[in-house]
mmCIF file of C-alpha atoms in Angstrom:
data_model
loop_
_atom_site.group_PDB
_atom_site.id
_atom_site.type_symbol
_atom_site.label_atom_id
_atom_site.label_comp_id
_atom_site.label_asym_id
_atom_site.label_seq_id
_atom_site.Cartn_x
_atom_site.Cartn_y
_atom_site.Cartn_z
ATOM 1 C CA UNK H 1 -31.220 108.393 209.180
ATOM 2 C CA UNK H 2 -29.886 109.198 212.656
ATOM 3 C CA UNK H 3 -29.013 112.549 213.369
ATOM 4 C CA UNK H 4 -27.425 111.396 216.746
ATOM 5 C CA UNK H 5 -24.773 109.150 215.328
ATOM 6 C CA UNK H 6 -21.225 110.858 215.551
ATOM 7 C CA UNK H 7 -18.169 109.148 215.181
ATOM 8 C CA UNK H 8 -14.562 110.918 216.384
ATOM 9 C CA UNK H 9 -11.676 110.358 213.970
ATOM 10 C CA UNK H 10 -8.181 111.596 214.874
ATOM 11 C CA UNK H 11 -4.555 110.822 215.303
ATOM 12 C CA UNK H 12 -2.424 108.183 216.835
ATOM 13 C CA UNK H 13 -1.799 110.759 219.598
ATOM 14 C CA UNK H 14 -5.043 111.014 220.924
ATOM 15 C CA UNK H 15 -4.895 107.325 221.872
ATOM 16 C CA UNK H 16 -2.724 108.228 224.948
ATOM 17 C CA UNK H 17 -5.728 110.243 226.346
ATOM 18 C CA UNK H 18 -8.530 107.720 226.025
ATOM 19 C CA UNK H 19 -7.191 104.508 226.050
ATOM 20 C CA UNK H 20 -8.143 103.355 229.705
ATOM 21 C CA UNK H 21 -11.555 104.582 229.247
ATOM 22 C CA UNK H 22 -14.405 102.358 227.997
ATOM 23 C CA UNK H 23 -17.291 105.175 227.949
ATOM 24 C CA UNK H 24 -14.780 107.869 226.289
ATOM 25 C CA UNK H 25 -13.734 105.225 223.821
ATOM 26 C CA UNK H 26 -17.130 104.594 222.773
ATOM 27 C CA UNK H 27 -17.406 107.995 221.257
ATOM 28 C CA UNK H 28 -14.742 107.300 218.753
ATOM 29 C CA UNK H 29 -16.281 103.836 217.681
ATOM 30 C CA UNK H 30 -19.135 102.820 215.274
ATOM 31 C CA UNK H 31 -20.014 99.740 217.190
ATOM 32 C CA UNK H 32 -21.507 99.034 220.178
ATOM 33 C CA UNK H 33 -18.301 98.478 222.602
ATOM 34 C CA UNK H 34 -18.587 95.821 225.207
ATOM 35 C CA UNK H 35 -16.987 95.136 228.358
ATOM 36 C CA UNK H 36 -16.845 91.692 230.623
ATOM 37 C CA UNK H 37 -18.830 91.924 233.872
ATOM 38 C CA UNK H 38 -17.043 88.611 234.768
ATOM 39 C CA UNK H 39 -13.438 87.605 234.648
ATOM 40 C CA UNK H 40 -11.438 84.398 236.261
ATOM 41 C CA UNK H 41 -10.040 85.335 239.614
ATOM 42 C CA UNK H 42 -6.204 84.875 238.527
ATOM 43 C CA UNK H 43 -6.562 87.713 235.308
ATOM 44 C CA UNK H 44 -6.938 91.235 235.131
ATOM 45 C CA UNK H 45 -7.141 93.830 232.124
ATOM 46 C CA UNK H 46 -3.531 94.492 231.541
ATOM 47 C CA UNK H 47 -3.843 96.284 228.322
ATOM 48 C CA UNK H 48 -6.694 98.736 226.591
ATOM 49 C CA UNK H 49 -6.000 100.121 223.290
ATOM 50 C CA UNK H 50 -8.171 102.097 220.600
ATOM 51 C CA UNK H 51 -7.419 102.156 216.954
ATOM 52 C CA UNK H 52 -8.928 105.327 215.732
ATOM 53 C CA UNK H 53 -10.751 105.593 212.289
ATOM 54 C CA UNK H 54 -8.674 107.179 209.639
ATOM 55 C CA UNK H 55 -8.713 107.210 206.030
ATOM 56 C CA UNK H 56 -6.261 104.445 206.338
ATOM 57 C CA UNK H 57 -8.041 102.214 209.183
ATOM 58 C CA UNK H 58 -11.325 101.675 210.463
ATOM 59 C CA UNK H 59 -12.065 101.944 214.435
ATOM 60 C CA UNK H 60 -11.493 98.764 217.015
ATOM 61 C CA UNK H 61 -10.864 98.492 220.259
ATOM 62 C CA UNK H 62 -8.747 95.833 222.111
ATOM 63 C CA UNK H 63 -8.140 94.658 225.811
ATOM 64 C CA UNK H 64 -5.493 92.010 226.948
ATOM 65 C CA UNK H 65 -6.384 89.612 229.741
ATOM 66 C CA UNK H 66 -3.423 88.830 231.853
ATOM 67 C CA UNK H 67 -2.200 86.697 234.921
ATOM 68 C CA UNK H 68 -0.881 83.167 236.164
ATOM 69 C CA UNK H 69 1.339 82.719 232.826
ATOM 70 C CA UNK H 70 -1.585 83.257 230.395
ATOM 71 C CA UNK H 71 -3.021 86.085 228.207
ATOM 72 C CA UNK H 72 -6.087 86.400 226.007
ATOM 73 C CA UNK H 73 -6.672 89.411 223.328
ATOM 74 C CA UNK H 74 -10.236 90.344 222.741
ATOM 75 C CA UNK H 75 -10.903 92.667 219.721
ATOM 76 C CA UNK H 76 -14.036 94.293 219.027
ATOM 77 C CA UNK H 77 -14.959 96.208 215.807
ATOM 78 C CA UNK H 78 -17.659 96.634 213.224
ATOM 79 C CA UNK H 79 -17.439 94.030 210.330
ATOM 80 C CA UNK H 80 -18.436 96.279 207.266
ATOM 81 C CA UNK H 81 -15.981 95.540 204.736
ATOM 82 C CA UNK H 82 -18.070 92.140 203.730
ATOM 83 C CA UNK H 83 -20.945 89.907 204.896
ATOM 84 C CA UNK H 84 -18.517 88.056 208.040
ATOM 85 C CA UNK H 85 -18.141 84.491 206.575
ATOM 86 C CA UNK H 86 -19.909 81.819 208.112
ATOM 87 C CA UNK H 87 -20.418 83.953 211.288
ATOM 88 C CA UNK H 88 -17.192 83.085 212.361
ATOM 89 C CA UNK H 89 -14.416 84.549 209.883
ATOM 90 C CA UNK H 90 -11.717 84.761 212.563
ATOM 91 C CA UNK H 91 -11.911 81.188 212.601
ATOM 92 C CA UNK H 92 -11.278 80.743 209.051
ATOM 93 C CA UNK H 93 -8.782 77.778 207.732
ATOM 94 C CA UNK H 94 -6.082 78.701 206.192
ATOM 95 C CA UNK H 95 -6.328 76.079 203.121
ATOM 96 C CA UNK H 96 -2.735 76.804 202.001
ATOM 97 C CA UNK H 97 -1.406 75.441 205.543
ATOM 98 C CA UNK H 98 -4.196 72.941 206.902
ATOM 99 C CA UNK H 99 -6.390 70.561 205.112
ATOM 100 C CA UNK H 100 -10.066 69.847 206.600
ATOM 101 C CA UNK H 101 -8.963 66.692 208.567
ATOM 102 C CA UNK H 102 -5.947 68.926 210.612
ATOM 103 C CA UNK H 103 -8.343 71.901 211.437
ATOM 104 C CA UNK H 104 -10.890 71.307 214.091
ATOM 105 C CA UNK H 105 -14.444 72.586 212.994
ATOM 106 C CA UNK H 106 -15.546 75.420 214.948
ATOM 107 C CA UNK H 107 -18.142 74.558 217.671
ATOM 108 C CA UNK H 108 -21.249 76.415 218.803
ATOM 109 C CA UNK H 109 -22.682 77.693 222.100
ATOM 110 C CA UNK H 110 -25.874 79.489 222.415
ATOM 111 C CA UNK H 111 -25.871 82.310 224.704
ATOM 112 C CA UNK H 112 -29.127 83.755 224.807
ATOM 113 C CA UNK H 113 -30.600 83.882 221.203
ATOM 114 C CA UNK H 114 -26.868 84.106 220.036
ATOM 115 C CA UNK H 115 -24.058 81.612 218.890
ATOM 116 C CA UNK H 116 -20.636 81.917 220.391
ATOM 117 C CA UNK H 117 -18.094 79.960 217.937
ATOM 118 C CA UNK H 118 -14.845 78.407 219.529
ATOM 119 C CA UNK H 119 -12.070 76.741 217.150
ATOM 120 C CA UNK H 120 -8.696 77.856 216.164
ATOM 121 C CA UNK H 121 -7.929 81.074 214.000
ATOM 122 C CA UNK H 122 -5.675 80.741 210.790
ATOM 123 C CA UNK H 123 -2.548 80.849 212.863
ATOM 124 C CA UNK H 124 -3.721 77.731 215.354
ATOM 125 C CA UNK H 125 -4.477 79.823 218.218
ATOM 126 C CA UNK H 126 -7.497 78.768 220.143
ATOM 127 C CA UNK H 127 -10.126 81.564 219.572
ATOM 128 C CA UNK H 128 -13.800 82.480 219.878
ATOM 129 C CA UNK H 129 -15.948 85.020 218.006
ATOM 130 C CA UNK H 130 -19.774 86.328 218.214
ATOM 131 C CA UNK H 131 -21.633 88.906 216.501
ATOM 132 C CA UNK H 132 -24.192 90.689 218.063
ATOM 133 C CA UNK H 133 -25.681 94.425 218.707
ATOM 134 C CA UNK H 134 -23.884 95.465 216.027
ATOM 135 C CA UNK H 135 -20.516 94.383 216.912
ATOM 136 C CA UNK H 136 -17.931 91.495 215.825
ATOM 137 C CA UNK H 137 -15.847 90.482 218.909
ATOM 138 C CA UNK H 138 -13.234 88.097 218.739
ATOM 139 C CA UNK H 139 -11.168 86.221 221.604
ATOM 140 C CA UNK H 140 -7.843 84.641 220.865
ATOM 141 C CA UNK H 141 -5.660 82.806 223.322
ATOM 142 C CA UNK H 142 -2.117 84.252 223.231
ATOM 143 C CA UNK H 143 -0.397 82.355 226.063
ATOM 144 C CA UNK H 144 -1.444 79.321 228.238
ATOM 145 C CA UNK H 145 -4.810 78.485 228.355
ATOM 146 C CA UNK H 146 -8.386 79.175 228.838
ATOM 147 C CA UNK H 147 -10.911 76.508 229.058
ATOM 148 C CA UNK H 148 -14.101 76.449 227.012
ATOM 149 C CA UNK H 149 -16.093 76.958 230.427
ATOM 150 C CA UNK H 150 -14.046 80.369 231.080
ATOM 151 C CA UNK H 151 -14.496 81.555 227.347
ATOM 152 C CA UNK H 152 -18.167 80.760 227.452
ATOM 153 C CA UNK H 153 -18.633 82.864 230.748
ATOM 154 C CA UNK H 154 -16.615 85.742 229.374
ATOM 155 C CA UNK H 155 -18.612 86.113 226.453
ATOM 156 C CA UNK H 156 -21.846 85.453 228.396
ATOM 157 C CA UNK H 157 -21.005 88.755 230.560
ATOM 158 C CA UNK H 158 -20.122 91.179 227.979
ATOM 159 C CA UNK H 159 -22.406 93.884 228.392
ATOM 160 C CA UNK H 160 -22.599 97.345 226.419
ATOM 161 C CA UNK H 161 -20.493 100.116 228.395
ATOM 162 C CA UNK H 162 -22.881 103.036 227.221
ATOM 163 C CA UNK H 163 -26.676 101.905 227.177
ATOM 164 C CA UNK H 164 -27.577 105.490 225.800
ATOM 165 C CA UNK H 165 -25.122 105.359 222.814
ATOM 166 C CA UNK H 166 -25.640 101.589 221.941
ATOM 167 C CA UNK H 167 -29.544 102.448 221.220
ATOM 168 C CA UNK H 168 -28.372 105.431 218.922
ATOM 169 C CA UNK H 169 -25.976 102.658 217.070
ATOM 170 C CA UNK H 170 -28.590 100.067 216.881
ATOM 171 C CA UNK H 171 -31.014 102.611 215.224
ATOM 172 C CA UNK H 172 -28.659 104.306 213.014
ATOM 173 C CA UNK H 173 -28.612 102.782 209.367
ATOM 174 C CA UNK H 174 -26.074 100.345 208.587
ATOM 175 C CA UNK H 175 -24.510 102.250 205.995
ATOM 176 C CA UNK H 176 -24.259 105.391 208.112
ATOM 177 C CA UNK H 177 -21.992 103.556 210.246
ATOM 178 C CA UNK H 178 -19.856 101.523 207.953
ATOM 179 C CA UNK H 179 -16.181 103.150 207.148
ATOM 180 C CA UNK H 180 -17.141 103.140 203.160
ATOM 181 C CA UNK H 181 -19.600 105.912 203.998
ATOM 182 C CA UNK H 182 -16.867 108.323 204.813
ATOM 183 C CA UNK H 183 -14.010 107.025 202.536
ATOM 184 C CA UNK H 184 -13.505 105.782 199.137
ATOM 185 C CA UNK H 185 -12.662 102.135 199.277
ATOM 186 C CA UNK H 186 -12.547 99.105 197.145
ATOM 187 C CA UNK H 187 -13.728 95.575 197.675
ATOM 188 C CA UNK H 188 -12.449 93.236 199.714
ATOM 189 C CA UNK H 189 -11.379 89.941 198.426
ATOM 190 C CA UNK H 190 -11.649 88.311 201.783
ATOM 191 C CA UNK H 191 -13.728 85.092 201.832
ATOM 192 C CA UNK H 192 -17.453 85.330 201.962
ATOM 193 C CA UNK H 193 -19.102 82.076 201.805
ATOM 194 C CA UNK H 194 -18.967 78.257 201.906
ATOM 195 C CA UNK H 195 -19.666 78.739 198.316
ATOM 196 C CA UNK H 196 -16.707 80.003 195.892
ATOM 197 C CA UNK H 197 -17.619 83.722 195.615
ATOM 198 C CA UNK H 198 -14.987 86.613 195.778
ATOM 199 C CA UNK H 199 -14.988 90.066 195.274
ATOM 200 C CA UNK H 200 -12.529 91.599 192.860
ATOM 201 C CA UNK H 201 -10.536 93.992 194.821
ATOM 202 C CA UNK H 202 -9.784 96.622 192.204
ATOM 203 C CA UNK H 203 -13.405 97.388 191.859
ATOM 204 C CA UNK H 204 -15.257 100.053 194.237
ATOM 205 C CA UNK H 205 -17.307 99.582 197.474
ATOM 206 C CA UNK H 206 -20.180 101.950 198.135
ATOM 207 C CA UNK H 207 -22.262 101.868 201.139
ATOM 208 C CA UNK H 208 -26.004 103.239 200.366
ATOM 209 C CA UNK H 209 -28.936 103.812 202.671
ATOM 210 C CA UNK H 210 -32.302 102.059 201.436
ATOM 211 C CA UNK H 211 -33.790 105.231 200.323
ATOM 212 C CA UNK H 212 -36.266 105.203 197.412
ATOM 213 C CA UNK H 213 -34.164 107.398 195.278
ATOM 214 C CA UNK H 214 -31.136 105.120 195.753
ATOM 215 C CA UNK H 215 -33.122 102.039 194.624
ATOM 216 C CA UNK H 216 -34.906 103.451 191.765
ATOM 217 C CA UNK H 217 -31.227 103.074 190.107
ATOM 218 C CA UNK H 218 -30.658 98.921 190.884
ATOM 219 C CA UNK H 219 -31.503 96.505 188.487
ATOM 220 C CA UNK H 220 -33.770 94.505 191.006
ATOM 221 C CA UNK H 221 -36.072 94.886 193.792
ATOM 222 C CA UNK H 222 -34.791 93.657 197.031
ATOM 223 C CA UNK H 223 -36.941 90.970 198.405
ATOM 224 C CA UNK H 224 -39.731 92.069 201.209
ATOM 225 C CA UNK H 225 -39.076 89.835 204.356
ATOM 226 C CA UNK H 226 -41.024 92.112 207.153
ATOM 227 C CA UNK H 227 -43.190 88.520 207.784
ATOM 228 C CA UNK H 228 -39.864 86.578 208.757
ATOM 229 C CA UNK H 229 -39.002 89.895 211.028
ATOM 230 C CA UNK H 230 -36.328 91.264 208.680
ATOM 231 C CA UNK H 231 -36.338 95.173 207.981
ATOM 232 C CA UNK H 232 -34.231 96.016 204.805
ATOM 233 C CA UNK H 233 -31.758 98.603 206.378
ATOM 234 C CA UNK H 234 -29.079 99.324 203.765
ATOM 235 C CA UNK H 235 -26.750 97.724 200.883
ATOM 236 C CA UNK H 236 -23.467 98.044 199.282
ATOM 237 C CA UNK H 237 -22.589 98.189 195.615
ATOM 238 C CA UNK H 238 -19.718 96.841 194.348
ATOM 239 C CA UNK H 239 -18.177 98.130 190.969
ATOM 240 C CA UNK H 240 -19.626 101.056 189.231
ATOM 241 C CA UNK H 241 -22.892 102.685 190.791
ATOM 242 C CA UNK H 242 -24.527 103.155 187.490
ATOM 243 C CA UNK H 243 -23.781 99.585 186.617
ATOM 244 C CA UNK H 244 -22.683 97.577 189.643
ATOM 245 C CA UNK H 245 -21.306 93.840 189.361
ATOM 246 C CA UNK H 246 -22.808 92.846 192.547
ATOM 247 C CA UNK H 247 -25.494 94.400 195.200
ATOM 248 C CA UNK H 248 -25.372 93.657 198.811
ATOM 249 C CA UNK H 249 -28.515 94.008 200.563
ATOM 250 C CA UNK H 250 -28.256 94.025 204.353
ATOM 251 C CA UNK H 251 -31.459 93.049 206.388
ATOM 252 C CA UNK H 252 -31.739 93.027 210.113
ATOM 253 C CA UNK H 253 -33.952 91.902 213.033
ATOM 254 C CA UNK H 254 -34.611 95.087 214.805
ATOM 255 C CA UNK H 255 -36.254 93.117 217.708
ATOM 256 C CA UNK H 256 -33.371 90.530 218.165
ATOM 257 C CA UNK H 257 -30.395 92.569 218.787
ATOM 258 C CA UNK H 258 -29.431 92.918 215.295
ATOM 259 C CA UNK H 259 -29.630 89.716 213.613
ATOM 260 C CA UNK H 260 -28.529 90.064 210.379
ATOM 261 C CA UNK H 261 -29.213 88.534 206.513
ATOM 262 C CA UNK H 262 -27.664 89.376 203.522
ATOM 263 C CA UNK H 263 -28.895 89.102 200.209
ATOM 264 C CA UNK H 264 -26.219 89.018 197.366
ATOM 265 C CA UNK H 265 -27.182 89.580 193.736
ATOM 266 C CA UNK H 266 -25.164 89.632 190.817
ATOM 267 C CA UNK H 267 -26.483 90.091 187.145
ATOM 268 C CA UNK H 268 -25.856 87.540 184.399
ATOM 269 C CA UNK H 269 -23.297 89.938 182.650
ATOM 270 C CA UNK H 270 -21.241 90.452 186.185
ATOM 271 C CA UNK H 271 -17.488 91.023 185.799
ATOM 272 C CA UNK H 272 -17.815 88.669 188.893
ATOM 273 C CA UNK H 273 -20.743 86.447 188.816
ATOM 274 C CA UNK H 274 -21.971 84.252 191.884
ATOM 275 C CA UNK H 275 -21.501 80.837 190.041
ATOM 276 C CA UNK H 276 -24.512 78.702 189.379
ATOM 277 C CA UNK H 277 -24.078 76.066 189.805
ATOM 278 C CA UNK H 278 -21.912 76.995 192.570
ATOM 279 C CA UNK H 279 -18.733 75.191 193.723
ATOM 280 C CA UNK H 280 -17.858 74.448 197.258
ATOM 281 C CA UNK H 281 -15.199 76.637 198.938
ATOM 282 C CA UNK H 282 -12.244 75.284 201.068
ATOM 283 C CA UNK H 283 -14.255 75.477 204.646
ATOM 284 C CA UNK H 284 -15.836 72.408 205.939
ATOM 285 C CA UNK H 285 -19.702 72.399 205.473
ATOM 286 C CA UNK H 286 -22.511 70.216 204.558
ATOM 287 C CA UNK H 287 -24.115 70.781 200.815
ATOM 288 C CA UNK H 288 -26.945 69.563 198.907
ATOM 289 C CA UNK H 289 -29.454 70.555 195.966
ATOM 290 C CA UNK H 290 -33.138 71.026 196.903
ATOM 291 C CA UNK H 291 -36.188 72.095 194.937
ATOM 292 C CA UNK H 292 -38.078 75.246 196.136
ATOM 293 C CA UNK H 293 -41.372 75.988 194.127
ATOM 294 C CA UNK H 294 -39.938 74.497 191.292
ATOM 295 C CA UNK H 295 -36.568 76.154 191.386
ATOM 296 C CA UNK H 296 -33.165 74.474 191.790
ATOM 297 C CA UNK H 297 -31.548 75.698 195.063
ATOM 298 C CA UNK H 298 -27.959 74.825 196.347
ATOM 299 C CA UNK H 299 -27.536 74.876 200.094
ATOM 300 C CA UNK H 300 -24.587 75.122 202.403
ATOM 301 C CA UNK H 301 -24.441 75.109 206.156
ATOM 302 C CA UNK H 302 -22.271 73.802 209.073
ATOM 303 C CA UNK H 303 -24.724 72.689 212.127
ATOM 304 C CA UNK H 304 -27.991 72.982 212.953
ATOM 305 C CA UNK H 305 -28.149 76.591 213.720
ATOM 306 C CA UNK H 306 -26.291 77.402 210.136
ATOM 307 C CA UNK H 307 -25.176 79.393 209.083
ATOM 308 C CA UNK H 308 -27.422 78.352 205.973
ATOM 309 C CA UNK H 309 -26.693 79.704 202.873
ATOM 310 C CA UNK H 310 -28.460 79.381 199.258
ATOM 311 C CA UNK H 311 -27.332 79.814 195.756
ATOM 312 C CA UNK H 312 -30.188 80.394 193.441
ATOM 313 C CA UNK H 313 -31.293 82.134 190.048
ATOM 314 C CA UNK H 314 -33.161 84.999 190.760
ATOM 315 C CA UNK H 315 -34.483 88.119 188.365
ATOM 316 C CA UNK H 316 -32.425 87.255 185.619
ATOM 317 C CA UNK H 317 -29.131 86.916 187.489
ATOM 318 C CA UNK H 318 -28.207 84.923 190.595
ATOM 319 C CA UNK H 319 -28.485 85.334 194.219
ATOM 320 C CA UNK H 320 -26.702 84.024 197.313
ATOM 321 C CA UNK H 321 -28.638 84.417 200.513
ATOM 322 C CA UNK H 322 -26.933 83.853 203.914
ATOM 323 C CA UNK H 323 -28.501 84.220 207.180
ATOM 324 C CA UNK H 324 -26.329 84.883 210.412
ATOM 325 C CA UNK H 325 -26.865 81.581 212.940
ATOM 326 C CA UNK H 326 -29.211 81.866 215.662
ATOM 327 C CA UNK H 327 -30.693 79.606 218.074
ATOM 328 C CA UNK H 328 -33.668 79.729 215.822
ATOM 329 C CA UNK H 329 -32.514 79.558 212.131
ATOM 330 C CA UNK H 330 -32.791 76.010 211.846
ATOM 331 C CA UNK H 331 -33.303 74.422 208.167
ATOM 332 C CA UNK H 332 -36.982 74.062 208.312
ATOM 333 C CA UNK H 333 -37.176 77.827 208.654
ATOM 334 C CA UNK H 334 -34.712 78.476 206.275
ATOM 335 C CA UNK H 335 -36.755 76.764 203.858
ATOM 336 C CA UNK H 336 -39.493 78.541 204.505
ATOM 337 C CA UNK H 337 -37.522 81.704 204.047
ATOM 338 C CA UNK H 338 -36.487 80.513 200.671
ATOM 339 C CA UNK H 339 -39.812 79.637 199.507
ATOM 340 C CA UNK H 340 -41.152 83.078 200.545
ATOM 341 C CA UNK H 341 -38.434 84.975 198.370
ATOM 342 C CA UNK H 342 -38.694 82.663 195.452
ATOM 343 C CA UNK H 343 -42.619 82.415 195.395
ATOM 344 C CA UNK H 344 -42.712 86.411 195.568
ATOM 345 C CA UNK H 345 -39.991 87.086 192.832
ATOM 346 C CA UNK H 346 -42.078 87.936 190.564
ATOM 347 C CA UNK H 347 -43.496 90.835 192.739
ATOM 348 C CA UNK H 348 -40.218 91.575 194.385
#
């Protein structure tokens, strides 16, 4: 556990003192705060606002770019209340308002090894999102238009505002950063997956560090994925600590800017089990059943980068494996990962 990470908390009155300073704002954020080094000539940063972490709200930072009759909102925060669904949760299609044919599928744009997603949010605004360096960044076009090229250039130019603090945050266990570590929370019912699996919002949601003592009380052992570059970092418990309905294991690529993998497990007697065989959720994706090491596995994904997801039986229960899309997370790579997990299930 890092002894250097500290997040400030306060009241809304504190915002006036720090809302114009990127560097000062980083002290109030449990994520790596970024700023753009490139903007179109006709827009400027007209607003900057910091939402402080309090018992009823987590920390976030927002800027507004305005000029020439157009505006773009950019929000940053730590997505710690669930796995970021599809890796582009801001572009989630509201199934009560639009059908798959009416809503454009988000498009992927590689930025270094990361994937920027551009599409529309649930209000039909043009929007973009990316996840890296332990931050989720979401941009929404509020007025006028911003071209795809402009959005890509803005995201390409993003840099940490405080390199030293960025390294501290990246070296800190995810469970320590998580809002749930400091306040008693319940599970969020937000969509999680291309497969139909949701959490019960009345159940508790606990963030835990991956210590030997904490793991000793779990009904399963987490897979070891070091051969694929993923380090087991933290986990979340849904429901009662002594008998959880779900365990969410968090893995990260420490050398690849926090590329994450989530391994969700529900016991066979869980109150909210992962469905097996699974049912497709409401978002556009491709699906198929495959056989891996003699076991039926159900795959879901959007494009060549993923985000690949798989549902399969595991250690007497059911697992949902989700990988964050990167430029190297293709289907061959994902199948190799699955095969390693399933072949080593007996020794996990």
